[in-house]
Amino acid sequence: MILEIAQLPVKAGEEAGFEAAFDAAQKIIAAQPGYRSHELLRGADAGNGSRYVLLVRWDSVEAHDPGFRQSADYQKWRELLHRFYEPGIAVAHFATVAGALEG
């Protein structure tokens, strides 16, 4: 299993709109081949409420990219969500070395 971690800086004041759009977008990602689970987390520190982290568990890196990222569904995902982001999105994939991730 692979864990994708995406750091998503949302434009200040757009948090409610982003979360509403994500509610629709999560149905898109959940239907992808190789998808296992996801979590959307919002910054809890003072002054950090516009920063989100998306954790997505995939069967493999390839299930995410090129799989999802090269699909027509990804274009729908982008249309729903990318207008909310400030520059500086960071995405990386990780494999478990110790311990266990559920999903």
PDB file of C-alpha atoms in Angstrom:
ATOM      1  CA  MET A   1       0.000   0.000   0.000  1.00  0.00           C
ATOM      2  CA  ILE A   2       1.078   3.564  -0.759  1.00  0.00           C
ATOM      3  CA  LEU A   3       0.127   6.686   1.165  1.00  0.00           C
ATOM      4  CA  GLU A   4      -0.230   9.864  -0.885  1.00  0.00           C
ATOM      5  CA  ILE A   5       0.163  13.027   1.173  1.00  0.00           C
ATOM      6  CA  ALA A   6      -1.048  16.255  -0.442  1.00  0.00           C
ATOM      7  CA  GLN A   7      -0.547  19.576   1.322  1.00  0.00           C
ATOM      8  CA  LEU A   8      -3.297  21.927   0.162  1.00  0.00           C
ATOM      9  CA  PRO A   9      -3.059  25.635   0.985  1.00  0.00           C
ATOM     10  CA  VAL A  10      -6.616  26.939   0.547  1.00  0.00           C
ATOM     11  CA  LYS A  11      -7.245  30.639  -0.044  1.00  0.00           C
ATOM     12  CA  ALA A  12      -8.225  32.406   3.190  1.00  0.00           C
ATOM     13  CA  GLY A  13     -11.984  32.786   3.438  1.00  0.00           C
ATOM     14  CA  GLU A  14     -12.613  29.939   0.966  1.00  0.00           C
ATOM     15  CA  GLU A  15     -12.549  27.097   3.498  1.00  0.00           C
ATOM     16  CA  ALA A  16     -16.316  26.449   3.580  1.00  0.00           C
ATOM     17  CA  GLY A  17     -16.533  26.466  -0.218  1.00  0.00           C
ATOM     18  CA  PHE A  18     -13.555  24.120  -0.474  1.00  0.00           C
ATOM     19  CA  GLU A  19     -15.029  21.689   2.035  1.00  0.00           C
ATOM     20  CA  ALA A  20     -18.377  21.697   0.203  1.00  0.00           C
ATOM     21  CA  ALA A  21     -16.640  21.054  -3.124  1.00  0.00           C
ATOM     22  CA  PHE A  22     -14.530  18.313  -1.526  1.00  0.00           C
ATOM     23  CA  ASP A  23     -17.715  16.589  -0.386  1.00  0.00           C
ATOM     24  CA  ALA A  24     -18.581  16.086  -4.072  1.00  0.00           C
ATOM     25  CA  ALA A  25     -14.993  15.428  -5.192  1.00  0.00           C
ATOM     26  CA  GLN A  26     -14.365  12.644  -2.688  1.00  0.00           C
ATOM     27  CA  LYS A  27     -16.926  10.497  -4.505  1.00  0.00           C
ATOM     28  CA  ILE A  28     -14.777  10.775  -7.643  1.00  0.00           C
ATOM     29  CA  ILE A  29     -11.555   9.632  -6.009  1.00  0.00           C
ATOM     30  CA  ALA A  30     -13.262   6.865  -4.038  1.00  0.00           C
ATOM     31  CA  ALA A  31     -14.426   5.276  -7.301  1.00  0.00           C
ATOM     32  CA  GLN A  32     -10.902   4.980  -8.786  1.00  0.00           C
ATOM     33  CA  PRO A  33      -9.191   1.638  -9.428  1.00  0.00           C
ATOM     34  CA  GLY A  34      -6.533   1.039  -6.772  1.00  0.00           C
ATOM     35  CA  TYR A  35      -8.105   3.470  -4.264  1.00  0.00           C
ATOM     36  CA  ARG A  36      -8.335   2.237  -0.658  1.00  0.00           C
ATOM     37  CA  SER A  37      -9.302   5.170   1.595  1.00  0.00           C
ATOM     38  CA  HIS A  38      -8.784   8.861   2.269  1.00  0.00           C
ATOM     39  CA  GLU A  39      -8.865  11.500   4.987  1.00  0.00           C
ATOM     40  CA  LEU A  40      -9.015  15.284   4.693  1.00  0.00           C
ATOM     41  CA  LEU A  41      -7.468  17.118   7.639  1.00  0.00           C
ATOM     42  CA  ARG A  42      -7.626  20.842   8.404  1.00  0.00           C
ATOM     43  CA  GLY A  43      -5.024  22.833  10.316  1.00  0.00           C
ATOM     44  CA  ALA A  44      -5.942  23.111  13.992  1.00  0.00           C
ATOM     45  CA  ASP A  45      -3.295  25.591  15.156  1.00  0.00           C
ATOM     46  CA  ALA A  46      -4.160  29.277  15.437  1.00  0.00           C
ATOM     47  CA  GLY A  47      -3.707  30.904  12.051  1.00  0.00           C
ATOM     48  CA  ASN A  48      -3.461  27.545  10.284  1.00  0.00           C
ATOM     49  CA  GLY A  49      -7.128  26.954   9.431  1.00  0.00           C
ATOM     50  CA  SER A  50      -6.629  27.470   5.700  1.00  0.00           C
ATOM     51  CA  ARG A  51      -4.103  24.626   5.403  1.00  0.00           C
ATOM     52  CA  TYR A  52      -5.352  21.153   4.634  1.00  0.00           C
ATOM     53  CA  VAL A  53      -3.677  17.785   4.266  1.00  0.00           C
ATOM     54  CA  LEU A  54      -5.216  15.063   2.142  1.00  0.00           C
ATOM     55  CA  LEU A  55      -4.140  11.497   2.876  1.00  0.00           C
ATOM     56  CA  VAL A  56      -5.054   8.930   0.232  1.00  0.00           C
ATOM     57  CA  ARG A  57      -4.213   5.253   0.440  1.00  0.00           C
ATOM     58  CA  TRP A  58      -3.623   3.552  -2.908  1.00  0.00           C
ATOM     59  CA  ASP A  59      -2.665   0.035  -3.932  1.00  0.00           C
ATOM     60  CA  SER A  60       0.361   1.484  -5.755  1.00  0.00           C
ATOM     61  CA  VAL A  61       1.898   4.769  -6.888  1.00  0.00           C
ATOM     62  CA  GLU A  62       0.734   3.892 -10.404  1.00  0.00           C
ATOM     63  CA  ALA A  63      -2.902   3.714  -9.259  1.00  0.00           C
ATOM     64  CA  HIS A  64      -2.598   7.412  -8.425  1.00  0.00           C
ATOM     65  CA  ASP A  65      -0.177   8.504 -11.132  1.00  0.00           C
ATOM     66  CA  PRO A  66      -0.669   7.822 -13.974  1.00  0.00           C
ATOM     67  CA  GLY A  67      -3.949   6.018 -13.059  1.00  0.00           C
ATOM     68  CA  PHE A  68      -6.141   8.711 -11.509  1.00  0.00           C
ATOM     69  CA  ARG A  69      -4.023  11.702 -12.583  1.00  0.00           C
ATOM     70  CA  GLN A  70      -4.308  10.800 -16.282  1.00  0.00           C
ATOM     71  CA  SER A  71      -8.041  10.031 -16.177  1.00  0.00           C
ATOM     72  CA  ALA A  72     -11.044  12.069 -17.295  1.00  0.00           C
ATOM     73  CA  ASP A  73     -12.235  11.869 -13.676  1.00  0.00           C
ATOM     74  CA  TYR A  74      -9.142  13.802 -12.589  1.00  0.00           C
ATOM     75  CA  GLN A  75     -10.230  16.690 -14.798  1.00  0.00           C
ATOM     76  CA  LYS A  76     -13.564  16.765 -12.916  1.00  0.00           C
ATOM     77  CA  TRP A  77     -11.600  16.688  -9.622  1.00  0.00           C
ATOM     78  CA  ARG A  78      -9.480  19.639 -10.776  1.00  0.00           C
ATOM     79  CA  GLU A  79     -12.551  21.628 -11.846  1.00  0.00           C
ATOM     80  CA  LEU A  80     -14.123  21.151  -8.423  1.00  0.00           C
ATOM     81  CA  LEU A  81     -11.100  21.828  -6.231  1.00  0.00           C
ATOM     82  CA  HIS A  82      -8.116  23.535  -7.799  1.00  0.00           C
ATOM     83  CA  ARG A  83      -9.692  27.008  -7.913  1.00  0.00           C
ATOM     84  CA  PHE A  84      -9.535  27.076  -4.102  1.00  0.00           C
ATOM     85  CA  TYR A  85      -5.763  26.578  -3.816  1.00  0.00           C
ATOM     86  CA  GLU A  86      -3.031  29.106  -3.233  1.00  0.00           C
ATOM     87  CA  PRO A  87       0.277  28.287  -4.964  1.00  0.00           C
ATOM     88  CA  GLY A  88       2.351  25.725  -3.136  1.00  0.00           C
ATOM     89  CA  ILE A  89       0.522  22.407  -3.401  1.00  0.00           C
ATOM     90  CA  ALA A  90       2.904  19.580  -2.508  1.00  0.00           C
ATOM     91  CA  VAL A  91       2.185  15.908  -3.266  1.00  0.00           C
ATOM     92  CA  ALA A  92       4.360  12.922  -2.381  1.00  0.00           C
ATOM     93  CA  HIS A  93       3.981   9.151  -2.026  1.00  0.00           C
ATOM     94  CA  PHE A  94       5.195   7.057   0.906  1.00  0.00           C
ATOM     95  CA  ALA A  95       5.553   3.350   1.627  1.00  0.00           C
ATOM     96  CA  THR A  96       5.372   1.913   5.151  1.00  0.00           C
ATOM     97  CA  VAL A  97       8.748   1.124   6.698  1.00  0.00           C
ATOM     98  CA  ALA A  98       7.660   0.382  10.273  1.00  0.00           C
ATOM     99  CA  GLY A  99       4.342   0.119  12.035  1.00  0.00           C
ATOM    100  CA  ALA A 100       1.120  -0.283  10.132  1.00  0.00           C
ATOM    101  CA  LEU A 101      -1.338   1.973   8.389  1.00  0.00           C
ATOM    102  CA  GLU A 102      -4.922   0.821   8.328  1.00  0.00           C
ATOM    103  CA  GLY A 103      -6.886   1.216   5.185  1.00  0.00           C
TER     104      GLY A 103
END
